[in-house]
Short mmCIF file of C-alpha atoms in Angstrom, two decimals:
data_model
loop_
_atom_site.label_atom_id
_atom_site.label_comp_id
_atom_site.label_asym_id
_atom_site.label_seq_id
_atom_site.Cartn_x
_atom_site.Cartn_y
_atom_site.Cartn_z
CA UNK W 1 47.82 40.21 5.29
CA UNK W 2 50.79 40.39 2.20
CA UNK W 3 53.27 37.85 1.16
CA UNK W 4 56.50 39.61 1.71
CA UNK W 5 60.11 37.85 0.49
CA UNK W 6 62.46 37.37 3.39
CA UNK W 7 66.21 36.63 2.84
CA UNK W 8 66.61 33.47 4.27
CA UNK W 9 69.62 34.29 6.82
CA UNK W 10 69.80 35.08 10.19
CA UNK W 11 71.49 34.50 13.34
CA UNK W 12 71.29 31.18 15.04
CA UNK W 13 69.39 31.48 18.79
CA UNK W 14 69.41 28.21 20.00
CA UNK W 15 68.90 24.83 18.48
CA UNK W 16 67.83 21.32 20.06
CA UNK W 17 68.42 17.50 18.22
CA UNK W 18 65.47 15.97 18.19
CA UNK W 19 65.15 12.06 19.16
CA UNK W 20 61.79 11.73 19.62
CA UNK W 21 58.67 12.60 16.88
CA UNK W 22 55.53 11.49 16.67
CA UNK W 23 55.21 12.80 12.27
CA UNK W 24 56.70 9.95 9.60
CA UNK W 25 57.80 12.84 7.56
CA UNK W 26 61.20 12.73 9.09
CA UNK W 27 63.66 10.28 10.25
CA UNK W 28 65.27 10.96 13.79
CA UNK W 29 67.25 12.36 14.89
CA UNK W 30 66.97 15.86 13.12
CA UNK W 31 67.68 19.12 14.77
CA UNK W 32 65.69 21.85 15.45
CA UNK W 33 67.02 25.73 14.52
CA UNK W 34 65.72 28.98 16.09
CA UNK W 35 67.06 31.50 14.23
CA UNK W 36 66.64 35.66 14.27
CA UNK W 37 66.47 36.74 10.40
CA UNK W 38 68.13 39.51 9.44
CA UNK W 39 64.72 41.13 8.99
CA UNK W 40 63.79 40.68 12.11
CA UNK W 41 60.98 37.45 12.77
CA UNK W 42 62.17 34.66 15.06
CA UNK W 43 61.62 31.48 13.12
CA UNK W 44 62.00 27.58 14.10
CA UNK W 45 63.36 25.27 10.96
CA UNK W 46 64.88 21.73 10.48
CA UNK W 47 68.86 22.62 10.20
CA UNK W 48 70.41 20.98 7.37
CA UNK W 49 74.17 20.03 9.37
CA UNK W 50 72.59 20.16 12.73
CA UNK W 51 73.15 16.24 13.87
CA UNK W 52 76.89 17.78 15.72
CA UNK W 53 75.44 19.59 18.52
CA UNK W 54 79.13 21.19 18.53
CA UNK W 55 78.86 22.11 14.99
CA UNK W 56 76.33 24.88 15.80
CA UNK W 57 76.45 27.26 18.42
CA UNK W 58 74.11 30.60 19.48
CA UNK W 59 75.12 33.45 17.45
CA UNK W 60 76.66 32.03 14.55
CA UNK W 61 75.58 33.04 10.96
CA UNK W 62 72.66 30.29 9.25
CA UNK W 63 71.21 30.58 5.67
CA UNK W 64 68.82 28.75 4.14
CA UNK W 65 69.29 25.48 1.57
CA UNK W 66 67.54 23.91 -0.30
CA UNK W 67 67.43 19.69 0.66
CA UNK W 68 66.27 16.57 -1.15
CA UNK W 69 64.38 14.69 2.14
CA UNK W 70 64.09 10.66 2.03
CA UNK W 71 61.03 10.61 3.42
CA UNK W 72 59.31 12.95 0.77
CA UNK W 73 59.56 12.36 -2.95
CA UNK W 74 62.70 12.47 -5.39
CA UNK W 75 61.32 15.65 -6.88
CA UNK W 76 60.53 18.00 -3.29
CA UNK W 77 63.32 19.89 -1.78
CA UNK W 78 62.68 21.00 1.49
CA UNK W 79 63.67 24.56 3.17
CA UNK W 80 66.43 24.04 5.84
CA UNK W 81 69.26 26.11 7.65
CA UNK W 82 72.43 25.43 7.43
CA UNK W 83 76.22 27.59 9.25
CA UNK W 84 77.09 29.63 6.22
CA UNK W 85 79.90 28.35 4.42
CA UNK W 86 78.62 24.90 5.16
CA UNK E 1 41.05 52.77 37.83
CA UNK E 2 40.53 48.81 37.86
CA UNK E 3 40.07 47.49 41.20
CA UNK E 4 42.29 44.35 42.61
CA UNK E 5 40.51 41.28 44.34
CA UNK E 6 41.52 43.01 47.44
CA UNK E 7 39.01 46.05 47.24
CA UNK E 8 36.24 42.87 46.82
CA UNK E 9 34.58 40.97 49.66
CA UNK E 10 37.30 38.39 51.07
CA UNK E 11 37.52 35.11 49.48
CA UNK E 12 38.87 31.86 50.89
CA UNK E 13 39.07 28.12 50.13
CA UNK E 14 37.33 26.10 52.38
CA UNK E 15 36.94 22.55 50.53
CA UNK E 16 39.51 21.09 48.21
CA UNK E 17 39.10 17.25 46.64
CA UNK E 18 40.94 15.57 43.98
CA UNK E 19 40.83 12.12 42.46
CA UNK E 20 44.30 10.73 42.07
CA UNK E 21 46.25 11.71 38.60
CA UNK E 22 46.52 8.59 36.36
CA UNK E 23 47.27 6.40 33.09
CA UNK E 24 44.33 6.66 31.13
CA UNK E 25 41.48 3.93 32.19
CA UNK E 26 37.72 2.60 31.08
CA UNK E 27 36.40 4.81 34.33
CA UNK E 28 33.83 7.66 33.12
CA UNK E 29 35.35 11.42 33.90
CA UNK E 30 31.70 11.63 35.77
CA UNK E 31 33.28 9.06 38.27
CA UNK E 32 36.57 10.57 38.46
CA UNK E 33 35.20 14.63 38.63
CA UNK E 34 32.48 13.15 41.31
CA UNK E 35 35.13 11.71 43.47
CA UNK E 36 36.95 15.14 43.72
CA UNK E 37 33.91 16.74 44.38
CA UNK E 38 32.44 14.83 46.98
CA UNK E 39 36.07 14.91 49.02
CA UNK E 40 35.86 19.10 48.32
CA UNK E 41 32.50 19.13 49.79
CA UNK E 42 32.74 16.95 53.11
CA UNK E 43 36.16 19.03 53.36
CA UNK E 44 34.29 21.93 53.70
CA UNK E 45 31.14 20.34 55.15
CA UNK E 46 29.09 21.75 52.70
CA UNK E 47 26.34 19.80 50.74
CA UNK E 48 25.55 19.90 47.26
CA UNK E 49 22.72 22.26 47.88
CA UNK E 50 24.71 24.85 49.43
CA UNK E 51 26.56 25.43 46.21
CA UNK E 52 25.79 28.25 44.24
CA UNK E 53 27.55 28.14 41.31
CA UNK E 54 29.93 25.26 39.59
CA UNK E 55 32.57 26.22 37.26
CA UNK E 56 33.94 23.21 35.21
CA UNK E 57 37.36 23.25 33.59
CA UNK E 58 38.38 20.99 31.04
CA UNK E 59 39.67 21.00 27.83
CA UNK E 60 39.61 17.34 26.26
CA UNK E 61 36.35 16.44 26.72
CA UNK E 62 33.47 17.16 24.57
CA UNK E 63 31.05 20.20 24.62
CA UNK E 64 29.54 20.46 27.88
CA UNK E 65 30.84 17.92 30.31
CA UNK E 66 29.48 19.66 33.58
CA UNK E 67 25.72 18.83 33.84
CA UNK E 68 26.02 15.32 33.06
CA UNK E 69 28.34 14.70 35.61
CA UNK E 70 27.19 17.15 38.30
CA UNK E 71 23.24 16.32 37.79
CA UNK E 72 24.74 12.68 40.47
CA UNK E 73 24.77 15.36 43.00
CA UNK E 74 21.10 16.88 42.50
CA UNK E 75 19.46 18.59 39.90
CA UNK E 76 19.56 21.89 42.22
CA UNK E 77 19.54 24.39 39.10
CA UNK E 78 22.76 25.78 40.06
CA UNK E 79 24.87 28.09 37.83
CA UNK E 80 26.95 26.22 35.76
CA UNK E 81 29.77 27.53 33.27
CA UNK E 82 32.65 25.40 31.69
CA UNK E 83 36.27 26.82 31.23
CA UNK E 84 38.77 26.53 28.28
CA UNK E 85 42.01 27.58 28.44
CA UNK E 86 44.44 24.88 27.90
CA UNK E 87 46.43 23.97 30.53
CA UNK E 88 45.54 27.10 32.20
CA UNK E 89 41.92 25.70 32.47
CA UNK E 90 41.38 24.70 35.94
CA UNK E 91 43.35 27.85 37.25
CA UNK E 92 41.11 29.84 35.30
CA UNK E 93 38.12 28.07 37.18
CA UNK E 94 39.61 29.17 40.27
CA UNK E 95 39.82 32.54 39.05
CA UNK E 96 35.79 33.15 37.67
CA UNK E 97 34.75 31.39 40.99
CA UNK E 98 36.69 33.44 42.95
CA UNK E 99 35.69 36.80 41.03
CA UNK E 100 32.10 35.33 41.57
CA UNK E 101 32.45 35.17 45.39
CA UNK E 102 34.35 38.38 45.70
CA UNK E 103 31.52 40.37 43.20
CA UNK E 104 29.15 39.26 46.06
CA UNK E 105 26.97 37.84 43.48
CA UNK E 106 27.85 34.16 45.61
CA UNK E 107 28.70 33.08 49.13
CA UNK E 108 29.77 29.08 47.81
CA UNK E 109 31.56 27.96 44.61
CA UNK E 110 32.73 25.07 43.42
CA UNK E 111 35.52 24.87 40.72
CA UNK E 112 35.89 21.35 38.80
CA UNK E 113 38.30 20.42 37.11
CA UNK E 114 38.44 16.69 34.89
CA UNK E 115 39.80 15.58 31.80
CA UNK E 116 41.04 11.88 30.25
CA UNK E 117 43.60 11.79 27.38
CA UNK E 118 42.10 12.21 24.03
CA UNK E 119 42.93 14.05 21.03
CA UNK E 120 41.54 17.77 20.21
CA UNK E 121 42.31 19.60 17.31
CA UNK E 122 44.26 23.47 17.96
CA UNK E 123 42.32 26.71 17.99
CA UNK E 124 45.88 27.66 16.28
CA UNK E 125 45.65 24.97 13.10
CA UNK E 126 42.19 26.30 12.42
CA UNK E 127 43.49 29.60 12.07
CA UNK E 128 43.93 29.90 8.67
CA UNK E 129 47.46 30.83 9.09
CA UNK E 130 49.92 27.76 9.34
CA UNK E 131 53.44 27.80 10.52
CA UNK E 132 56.63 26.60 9.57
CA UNK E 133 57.53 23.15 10.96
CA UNK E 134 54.65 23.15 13.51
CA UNK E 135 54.70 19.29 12.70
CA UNK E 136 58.07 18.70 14.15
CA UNK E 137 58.25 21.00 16.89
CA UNK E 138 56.87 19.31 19.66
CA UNK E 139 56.25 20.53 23.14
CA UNK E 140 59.48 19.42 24.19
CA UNK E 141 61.12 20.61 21.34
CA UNK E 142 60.20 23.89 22.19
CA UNK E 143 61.58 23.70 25.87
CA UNK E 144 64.55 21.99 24.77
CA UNK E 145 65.02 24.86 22.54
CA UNK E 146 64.70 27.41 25.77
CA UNK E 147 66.85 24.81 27.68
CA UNK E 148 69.60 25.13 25.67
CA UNK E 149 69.23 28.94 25.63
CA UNK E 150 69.48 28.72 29.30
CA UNK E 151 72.70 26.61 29.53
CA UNK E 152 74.26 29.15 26.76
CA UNK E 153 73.78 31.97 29.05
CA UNK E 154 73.91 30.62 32.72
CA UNK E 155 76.49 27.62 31.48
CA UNK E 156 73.88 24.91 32.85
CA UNK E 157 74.68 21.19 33.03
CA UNK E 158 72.38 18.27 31.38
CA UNK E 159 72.35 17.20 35.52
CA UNK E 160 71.11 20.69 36.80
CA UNK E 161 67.87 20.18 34.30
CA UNK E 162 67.52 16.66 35.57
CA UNK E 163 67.73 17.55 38.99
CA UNK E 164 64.28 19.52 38.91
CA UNK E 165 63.00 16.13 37.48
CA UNK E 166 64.55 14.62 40.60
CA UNK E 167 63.23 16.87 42.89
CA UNK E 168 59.54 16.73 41.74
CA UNK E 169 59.77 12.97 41.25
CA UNK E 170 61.01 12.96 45.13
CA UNK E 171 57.76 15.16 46.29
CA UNK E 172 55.41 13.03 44.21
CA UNK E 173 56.76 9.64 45.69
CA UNK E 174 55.49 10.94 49.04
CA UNK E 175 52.01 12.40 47.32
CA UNK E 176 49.01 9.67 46.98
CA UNK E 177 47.14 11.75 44.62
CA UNK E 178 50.40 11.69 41.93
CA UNK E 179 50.60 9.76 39.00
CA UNK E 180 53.99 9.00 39.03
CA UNK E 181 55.21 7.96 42.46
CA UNK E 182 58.60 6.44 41.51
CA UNK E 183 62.06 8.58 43.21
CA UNK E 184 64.80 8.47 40.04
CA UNK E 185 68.39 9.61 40.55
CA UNK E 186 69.81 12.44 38.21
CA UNK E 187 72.13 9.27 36.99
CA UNK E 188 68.86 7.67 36.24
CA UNK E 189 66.97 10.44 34.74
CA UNK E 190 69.69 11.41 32.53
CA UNK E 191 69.54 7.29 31.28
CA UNK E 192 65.92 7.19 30.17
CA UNK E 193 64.55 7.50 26.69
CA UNK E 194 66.45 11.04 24.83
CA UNK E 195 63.34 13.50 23.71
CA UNK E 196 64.86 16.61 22.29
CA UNK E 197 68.43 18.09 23.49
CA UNK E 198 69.04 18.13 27.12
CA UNK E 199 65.47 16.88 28.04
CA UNK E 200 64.73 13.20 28.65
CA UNK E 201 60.84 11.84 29.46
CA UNK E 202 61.22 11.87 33.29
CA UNK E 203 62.05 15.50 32.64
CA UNK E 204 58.46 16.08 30.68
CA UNK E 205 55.36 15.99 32.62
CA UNK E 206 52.59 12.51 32.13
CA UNK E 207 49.33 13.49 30.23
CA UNK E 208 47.02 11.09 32.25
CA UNK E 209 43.73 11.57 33.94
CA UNK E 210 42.09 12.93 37.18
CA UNK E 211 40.29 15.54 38.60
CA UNK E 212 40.48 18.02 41.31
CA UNK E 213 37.30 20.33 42.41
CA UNK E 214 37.69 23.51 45.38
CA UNK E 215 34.70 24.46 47.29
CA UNK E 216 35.30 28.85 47.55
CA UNK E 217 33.49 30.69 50.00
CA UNK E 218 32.51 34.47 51.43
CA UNK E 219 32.55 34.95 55.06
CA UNK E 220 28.88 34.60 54.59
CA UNK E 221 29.72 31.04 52.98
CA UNK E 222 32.08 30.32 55.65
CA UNK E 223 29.49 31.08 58.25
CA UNK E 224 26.88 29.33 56.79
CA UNK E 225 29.33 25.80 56.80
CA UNK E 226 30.29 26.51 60.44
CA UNK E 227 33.58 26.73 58.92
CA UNK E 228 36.46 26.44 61.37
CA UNK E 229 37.99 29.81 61.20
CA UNK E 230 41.79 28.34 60.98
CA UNK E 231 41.46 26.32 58.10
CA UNK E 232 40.21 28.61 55.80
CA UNK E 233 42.78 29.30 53.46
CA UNK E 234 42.56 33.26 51.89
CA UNK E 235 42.86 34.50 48.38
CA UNK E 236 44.97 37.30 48.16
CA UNK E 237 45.24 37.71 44.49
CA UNK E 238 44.61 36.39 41.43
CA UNK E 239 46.48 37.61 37.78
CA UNK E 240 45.47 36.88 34.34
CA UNK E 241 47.44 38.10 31.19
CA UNK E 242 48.53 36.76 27.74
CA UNK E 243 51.55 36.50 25.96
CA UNK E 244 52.85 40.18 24.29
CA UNK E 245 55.38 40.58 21.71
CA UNK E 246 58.99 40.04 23.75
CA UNK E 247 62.69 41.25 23.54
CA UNK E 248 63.98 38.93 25.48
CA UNK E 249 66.14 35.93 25.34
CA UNK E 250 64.77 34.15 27.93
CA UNK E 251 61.52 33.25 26.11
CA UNK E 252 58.02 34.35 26.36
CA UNK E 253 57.17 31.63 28.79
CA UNK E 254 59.27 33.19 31.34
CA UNK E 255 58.73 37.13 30.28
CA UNK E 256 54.83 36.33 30.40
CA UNK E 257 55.30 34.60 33.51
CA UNK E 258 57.23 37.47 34.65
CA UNK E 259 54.66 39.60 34.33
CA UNK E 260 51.97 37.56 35.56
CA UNK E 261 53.40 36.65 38.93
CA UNK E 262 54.34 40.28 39.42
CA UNK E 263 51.11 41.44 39.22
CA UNK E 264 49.78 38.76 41.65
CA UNK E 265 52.57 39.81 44.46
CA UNK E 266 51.81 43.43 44.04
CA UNK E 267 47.88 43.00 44.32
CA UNK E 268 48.84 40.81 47.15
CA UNK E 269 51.21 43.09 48.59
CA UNK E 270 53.24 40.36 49.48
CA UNK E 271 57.51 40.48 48.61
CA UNK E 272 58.66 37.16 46.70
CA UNK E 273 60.83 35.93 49.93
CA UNK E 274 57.63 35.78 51.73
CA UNK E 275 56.54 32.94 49.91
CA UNK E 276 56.68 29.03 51.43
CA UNK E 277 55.12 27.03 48.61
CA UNK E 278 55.02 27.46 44.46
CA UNK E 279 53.32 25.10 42.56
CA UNK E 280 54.18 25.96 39.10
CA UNK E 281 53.99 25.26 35.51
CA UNK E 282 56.93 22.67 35.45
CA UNK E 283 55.47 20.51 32.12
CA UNK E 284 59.29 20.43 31.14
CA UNK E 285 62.09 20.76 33.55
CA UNK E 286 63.74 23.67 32.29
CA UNK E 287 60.69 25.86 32.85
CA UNK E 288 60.91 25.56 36.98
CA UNK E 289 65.16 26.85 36.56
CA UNK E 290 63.09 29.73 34.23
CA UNK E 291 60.21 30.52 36.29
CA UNK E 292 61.84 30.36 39.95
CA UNK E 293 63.97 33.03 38.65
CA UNK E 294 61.21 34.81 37.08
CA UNK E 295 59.34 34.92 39.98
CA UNK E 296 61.94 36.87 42.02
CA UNK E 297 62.84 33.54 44.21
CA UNK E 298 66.53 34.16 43.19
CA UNK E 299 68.40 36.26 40.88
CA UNK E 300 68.91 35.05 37.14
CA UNK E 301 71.33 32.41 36.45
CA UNK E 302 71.54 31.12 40.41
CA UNK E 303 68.89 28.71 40.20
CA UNK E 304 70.38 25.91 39.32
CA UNK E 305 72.90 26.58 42.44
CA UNK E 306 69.74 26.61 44.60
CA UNK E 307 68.28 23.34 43.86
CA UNK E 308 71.54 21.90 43.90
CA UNK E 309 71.76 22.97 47.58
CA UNK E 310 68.14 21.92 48.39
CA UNK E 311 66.71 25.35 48.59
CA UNK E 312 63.62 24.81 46.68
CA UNK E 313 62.95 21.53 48.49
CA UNK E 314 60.15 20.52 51.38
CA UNK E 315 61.90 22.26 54.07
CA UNK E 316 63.91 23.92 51.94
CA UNK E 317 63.85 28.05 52.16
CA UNK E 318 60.47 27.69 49.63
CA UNK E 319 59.27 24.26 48.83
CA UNK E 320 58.45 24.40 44.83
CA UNK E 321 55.88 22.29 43.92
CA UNK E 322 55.55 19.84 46.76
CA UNK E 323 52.91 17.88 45.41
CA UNK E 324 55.61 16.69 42.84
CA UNK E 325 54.61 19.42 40.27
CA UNK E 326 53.24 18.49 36.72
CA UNK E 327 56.58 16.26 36.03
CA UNK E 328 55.69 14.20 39.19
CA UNK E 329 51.95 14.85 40.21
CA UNK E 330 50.96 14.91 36.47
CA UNK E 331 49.36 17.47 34.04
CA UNK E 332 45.84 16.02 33.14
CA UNK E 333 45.09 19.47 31.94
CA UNK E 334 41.62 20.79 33.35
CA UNK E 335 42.82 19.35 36.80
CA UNK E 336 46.33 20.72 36.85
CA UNK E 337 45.51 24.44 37.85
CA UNK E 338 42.65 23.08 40.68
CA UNK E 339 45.46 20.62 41.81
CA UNK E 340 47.70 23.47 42.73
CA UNK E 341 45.52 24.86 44.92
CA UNK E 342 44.04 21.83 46.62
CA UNK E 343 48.34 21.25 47.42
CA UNK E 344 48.84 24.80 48.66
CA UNK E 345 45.40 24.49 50.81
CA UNK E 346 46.94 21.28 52.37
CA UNK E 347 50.41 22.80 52.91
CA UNK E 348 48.91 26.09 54.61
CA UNK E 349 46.31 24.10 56.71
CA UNK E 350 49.40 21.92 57.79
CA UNK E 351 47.49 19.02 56.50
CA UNK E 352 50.08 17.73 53.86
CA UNK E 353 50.69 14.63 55.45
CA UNK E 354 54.20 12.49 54.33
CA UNK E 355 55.23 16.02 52.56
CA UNK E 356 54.28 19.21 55.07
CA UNK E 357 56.68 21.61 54.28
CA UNK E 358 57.19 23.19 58.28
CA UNK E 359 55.56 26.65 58.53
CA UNK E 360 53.78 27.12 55.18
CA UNK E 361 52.07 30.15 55.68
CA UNK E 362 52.00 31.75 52.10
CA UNK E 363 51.58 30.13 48.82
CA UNK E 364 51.60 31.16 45.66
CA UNK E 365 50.01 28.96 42.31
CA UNK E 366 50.76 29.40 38.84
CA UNK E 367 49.89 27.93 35.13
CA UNK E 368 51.42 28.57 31.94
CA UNK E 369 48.51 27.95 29.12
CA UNK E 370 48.61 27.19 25.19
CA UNK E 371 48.55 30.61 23.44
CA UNK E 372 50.42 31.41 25.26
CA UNK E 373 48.29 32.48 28.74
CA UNK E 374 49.36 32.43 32.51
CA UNK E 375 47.00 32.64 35.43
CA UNK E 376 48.11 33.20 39.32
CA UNK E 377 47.23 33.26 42.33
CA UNK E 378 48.49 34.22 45.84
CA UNK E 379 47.31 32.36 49.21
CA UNK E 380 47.48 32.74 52.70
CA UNK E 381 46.62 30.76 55.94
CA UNK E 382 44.04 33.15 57.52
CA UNK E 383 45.18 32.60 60.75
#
């Protein structure tokens, strides 16, 4: 196995908000992204504007930001998916 | 060429036995596995020292559960082999016994399953290779993600998920050997506590405790138990395959179960409208909508329509998982696949008393494991 660098864009497949987790590393509710990168692997990430289940729909364009998380330190940013534009 | 089950010596179920699914309690898994057992055996009227060859599924108990338990019954030196595969486990019990008994290598089997709740660590966080957000993509988080892929493309309601939870919550009420017994309206079911998008917890399967055990036998095996002929139950087929890579939107859950189930009606040469009764892998509502249509009950998109009208209901045109299913019944893991069958036996032998679905003459079992795997197997009333 290689590291390889991915763009961090793809195409949003579905996406649940989650109400219910067992981790303290995250507040609820967060949603949940599946999203088909441009180069091709299927991957699940925390969305970044996800808490609007009608802000995000299958299909639409999602690229990755960086984001400060409250549960983690001052200085960590987190990866996380966001609509593009957003 | 590799050869099906059916170019084997016949195989059929003579005992099945089950300890009622449960809330975890302080009684030993030897109790609960022991009760299961002895009801398998004096279902078959077999004693311990007829059996062969004991296959022992579970997979949250520690190394090597079998002996101490089964050693109650006799130390008669029997064969004795112990089965991990998630919640595939107890189906995959089925499977080596049967395989055993079809080989000729054995005339009686018995496959075991028994768990209680604990926590295991993942073959797949030992891997080496970790994954991005495993932490917060739970179970249901993952069907909720498939869910919502499923009302994007079929235009599904939050009430056509919840009915499946109604359904199975409806079978169990009328099934002793379920852990949750309670009916809930879709109204009711859509109230309770939110897990992740459309799916609420009356929608996702309890992880409690229980066993369930199947006594398998050859002709030979039947002969030798004076077996009446008409409640022997036969194994048409049984289908084993892991997940591939997929292009489709439906999920590998439902392309692996595709494939799975295919392979089972085809060895059993048996078209999907001739099945009665399904017990399948319903952990999370969504997956039964998936899975019926996977399974060639009705075409892609329609099954929503079909529950709705009570197709898939006891008495319905195929009764899917009478026994309440893993929402209603439970899911203690190593039990959950042995369950299945022990339901189907009953329904076939007409002996599923408070929930006989009329007629049941073919029945078909399948399991959806960690991994992912599937296992199934086809059934038929010999008579």
């Amino acid at each position: 196995m290689a590291d390889a660098e991915i763009p961090a864009r793809g195409a949003l497949i579905s996406f649940a908000v989650v109400r219910k987790h067992m981790g303290a590393d995250i507040e609820t509710p967060f949603a949940i992204g599946e999203i088909r990168l441009e180069d091709g692997p299927v991957i699940r990430c925390t969305m970044a504007h996800g808490l609007d289940p009608a802000a995000l729909h299958a299909g639409q364009t999602v690229a990755g930001v960086l984001a400060h998380n409250p549960k983690s330190g001052a200085d960590v940013l987190e990866l996380r998916f966001a609509p593009e534009g957003k | 060429m590799a050869r099906t089950l059916s170019a084997f010596r016949p195989v059929f179920v003579a005992g099945v036995g089950l300890h009622a699914y449960q809330k975890y309690s302080m009684t030993p898994y030897v109790a609960l596995g022991l009760a299961a057992i002895r009801e398998a055996l004096a279902d078959a009227g077999a004693h311990w020292g007829d059996v062969e060859s004991a296959y022992v599924a579970s997979a949250l108990l520690g190394m090597a559960p079998g002996r101490p338990m089964l050693r109650h019954l006799g130390a008669s030196g029997l064969s004795i082999t112990h089965v991990e595969n998630a919640s595939a486990s107890g189906s995959s019990a089925f499977r080596l016994a049967a395989l055993e008994v079809a080989a000729g290598h054995s005339d009686l089997v018995i496959a075991v399953g028994v768990d209680k709740p604990a926590m295991v660590e993942l073959g797949a966080r030992q891997a080496g290779l970790d994954m991005l957000e495993r932490e917060r993509v739970a179970a249901f988080t993952h069907f909720a993600l498939l869910a919502q892929r499923y009302a994007d493309a079929y235009g599904a309601t939050p009430e056509d998920f919840a009915r499946v939870a109604a359904k199975n919550l409806a079978n169990g009420a009328r099934n002793p050997y379920a852990q949750r017994r309670e009916v809930k309206s879709v109204a009711e079911i859509l109230a309770a506590t939110a897990l992740a998008g459309f799916l609420t917890s009356p929608q996702s399967c309890p992880i409690g405790e229980g066993a369930a055990a199947i006594v398998l036998a050859s002709e030979d095996g039947l002969k030798r138990l004076r077996f009446e002929r008409k409640r022997a139950v036969r194994l048409l087929a049984s289908s084993s395959r892991s997940e591939r890579l997929y292009d489709d939107d439906g999920g590998f859950d439902a392309a692996l179960t595709e494939e799975t189930v295919r392979d089972a009606l085809r060895d059993a040469a048996i078209a999907p409208s001739a099945l009665d009764v399904v017990e399948l892998h319903d952990a999370f509502s969504v997956e039964e909508l998936l899975y019926v249509e996977r399974m060639g009950l009705c075409d892609p998109g329609d099954a929503p329509r079909r529950l709705k009208a009570g197709h898939f209901d006891i008495g319905g045109e195929v009764a899917v998982s009478a026994s309440g299913g893993l929402i209603a019944m439970g899911h203690p893991l190593g039990p959950t696949g042995l369950g299945q069958i022990a339901e189907i036996t009953r329904q076939l032998r007409g002996e599923a008393e408070g929930r006989q679905h009329p007629g049941a003459k073919t029945g078909l079992a399948h399991m959806v494991g960690l991994g992912a795997v599937c296992v199934t197997h086809v059934l038929q009333r010999d008579a």
